PDB file of C-alpha atoms in Angstrom:
ATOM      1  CA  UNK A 236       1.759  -1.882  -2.054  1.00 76.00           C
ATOM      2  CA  UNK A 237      -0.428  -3.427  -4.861  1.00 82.00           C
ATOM      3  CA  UNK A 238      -4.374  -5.009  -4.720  1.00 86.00           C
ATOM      4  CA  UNK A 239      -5.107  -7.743  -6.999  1.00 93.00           C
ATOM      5  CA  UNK A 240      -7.922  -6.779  -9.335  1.00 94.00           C
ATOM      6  CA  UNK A 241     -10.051 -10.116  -9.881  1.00 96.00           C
ATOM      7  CA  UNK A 242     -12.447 -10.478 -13.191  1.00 96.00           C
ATOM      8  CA  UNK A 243     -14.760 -13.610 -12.854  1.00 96.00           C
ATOM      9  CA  UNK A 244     -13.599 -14.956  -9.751  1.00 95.00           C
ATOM     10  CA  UNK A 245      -9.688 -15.329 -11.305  1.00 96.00           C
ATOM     11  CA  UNK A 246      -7.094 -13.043 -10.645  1.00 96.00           C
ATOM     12  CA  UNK A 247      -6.046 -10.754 -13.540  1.00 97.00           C
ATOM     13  CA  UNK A 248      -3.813  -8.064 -12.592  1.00 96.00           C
ATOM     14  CA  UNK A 249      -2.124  -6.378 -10.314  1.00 94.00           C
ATOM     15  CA  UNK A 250      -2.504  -2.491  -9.607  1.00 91.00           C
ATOM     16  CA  UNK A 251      -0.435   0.498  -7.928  1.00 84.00           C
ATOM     17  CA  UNK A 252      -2.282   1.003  -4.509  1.00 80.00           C
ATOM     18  CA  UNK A 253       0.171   2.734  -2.014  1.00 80.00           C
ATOM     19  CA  UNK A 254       2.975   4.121  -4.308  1.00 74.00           C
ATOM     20  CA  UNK A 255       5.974   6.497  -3.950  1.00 69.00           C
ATOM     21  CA  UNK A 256       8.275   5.153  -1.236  1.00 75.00           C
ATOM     22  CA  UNK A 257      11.007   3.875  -3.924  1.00 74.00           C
ATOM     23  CA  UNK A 258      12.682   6.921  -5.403  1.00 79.00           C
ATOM     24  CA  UNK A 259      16.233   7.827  -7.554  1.00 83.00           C
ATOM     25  CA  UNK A 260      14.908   4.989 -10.443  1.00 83.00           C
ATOM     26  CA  UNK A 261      14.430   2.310  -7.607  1.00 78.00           C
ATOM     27  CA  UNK A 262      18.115   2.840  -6.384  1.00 82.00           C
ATOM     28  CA  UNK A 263      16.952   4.112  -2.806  1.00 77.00           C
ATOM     29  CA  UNK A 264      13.585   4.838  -0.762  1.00 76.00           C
ATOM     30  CA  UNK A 265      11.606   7.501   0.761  1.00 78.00           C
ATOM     31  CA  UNK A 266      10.185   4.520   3.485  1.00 77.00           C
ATOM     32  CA  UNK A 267      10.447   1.065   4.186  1.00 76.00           C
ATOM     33  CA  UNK A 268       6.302   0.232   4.774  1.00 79.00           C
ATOM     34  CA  UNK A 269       5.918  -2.916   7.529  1.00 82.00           C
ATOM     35  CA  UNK A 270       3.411  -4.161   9.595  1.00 85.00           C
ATOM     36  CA  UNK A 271      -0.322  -3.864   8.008  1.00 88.00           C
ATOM     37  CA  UNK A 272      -3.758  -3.941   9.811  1.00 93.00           C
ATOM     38  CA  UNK A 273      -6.866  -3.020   9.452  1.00 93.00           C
ATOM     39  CA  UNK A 274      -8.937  -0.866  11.606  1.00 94.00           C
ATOM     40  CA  UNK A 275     -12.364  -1.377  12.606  1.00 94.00           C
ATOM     41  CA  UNK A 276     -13.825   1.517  10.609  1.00 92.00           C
ATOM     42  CA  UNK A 277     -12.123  -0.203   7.504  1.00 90.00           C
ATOM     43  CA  UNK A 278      -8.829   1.773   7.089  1.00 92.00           C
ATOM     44  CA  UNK A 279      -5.552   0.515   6.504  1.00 91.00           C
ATOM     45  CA  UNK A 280      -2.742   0.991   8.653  1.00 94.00           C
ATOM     46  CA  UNK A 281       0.949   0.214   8.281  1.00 90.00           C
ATOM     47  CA  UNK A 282       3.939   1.896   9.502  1.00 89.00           C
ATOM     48  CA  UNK A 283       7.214   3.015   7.884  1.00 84.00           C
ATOM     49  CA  UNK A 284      10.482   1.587   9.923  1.00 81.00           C
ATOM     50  CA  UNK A 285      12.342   4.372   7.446  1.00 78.00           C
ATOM     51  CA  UNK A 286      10.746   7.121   8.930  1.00 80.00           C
ATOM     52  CA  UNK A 287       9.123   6.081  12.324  1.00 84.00           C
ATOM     53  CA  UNK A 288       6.263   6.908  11.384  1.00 88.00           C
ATOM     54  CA  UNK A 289       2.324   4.936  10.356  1.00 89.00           C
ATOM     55  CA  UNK A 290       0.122   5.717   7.780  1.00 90.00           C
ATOM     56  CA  UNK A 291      -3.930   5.390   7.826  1.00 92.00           C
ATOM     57  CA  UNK A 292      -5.599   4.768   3.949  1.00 89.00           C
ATOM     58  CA  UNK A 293      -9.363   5.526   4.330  1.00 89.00           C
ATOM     59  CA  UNK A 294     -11.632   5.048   1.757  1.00 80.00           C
ATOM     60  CA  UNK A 295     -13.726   8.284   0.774  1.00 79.00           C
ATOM     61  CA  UNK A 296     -16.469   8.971  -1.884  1.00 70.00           C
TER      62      UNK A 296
END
């Protein structure tokens, strides 16, 4: 997954945001990451059909 850094109101990059699920140089993956939300406390949430599994990103100082 990526986020879209903006710099006076335009869009100018994308950046690495939830890496690591393609693996052997992009040839296979570790998960296949579908269905995003987004709690009520903030945190994302998307599950992995690969693994059968969801994942919760939480923002932390």
């Amino acid at each position: 997954m990526v986020q879209l850094r903006f710099g006076n109101g335009r869009p100018t990059r994308f950046e690495g945001f939830v890496t690591g699920f393609p693996v052997d140089n992009n040839q296979g993956r570790f998960g296949w990451p579908v269905g995003i939300a987004m709690h009520t406390d903030g945190a994302l949430l998307f599950s992995d059909d690969n693994n059968g599994i969801s994942y919760r990103v939480a923002y932390a100082r």
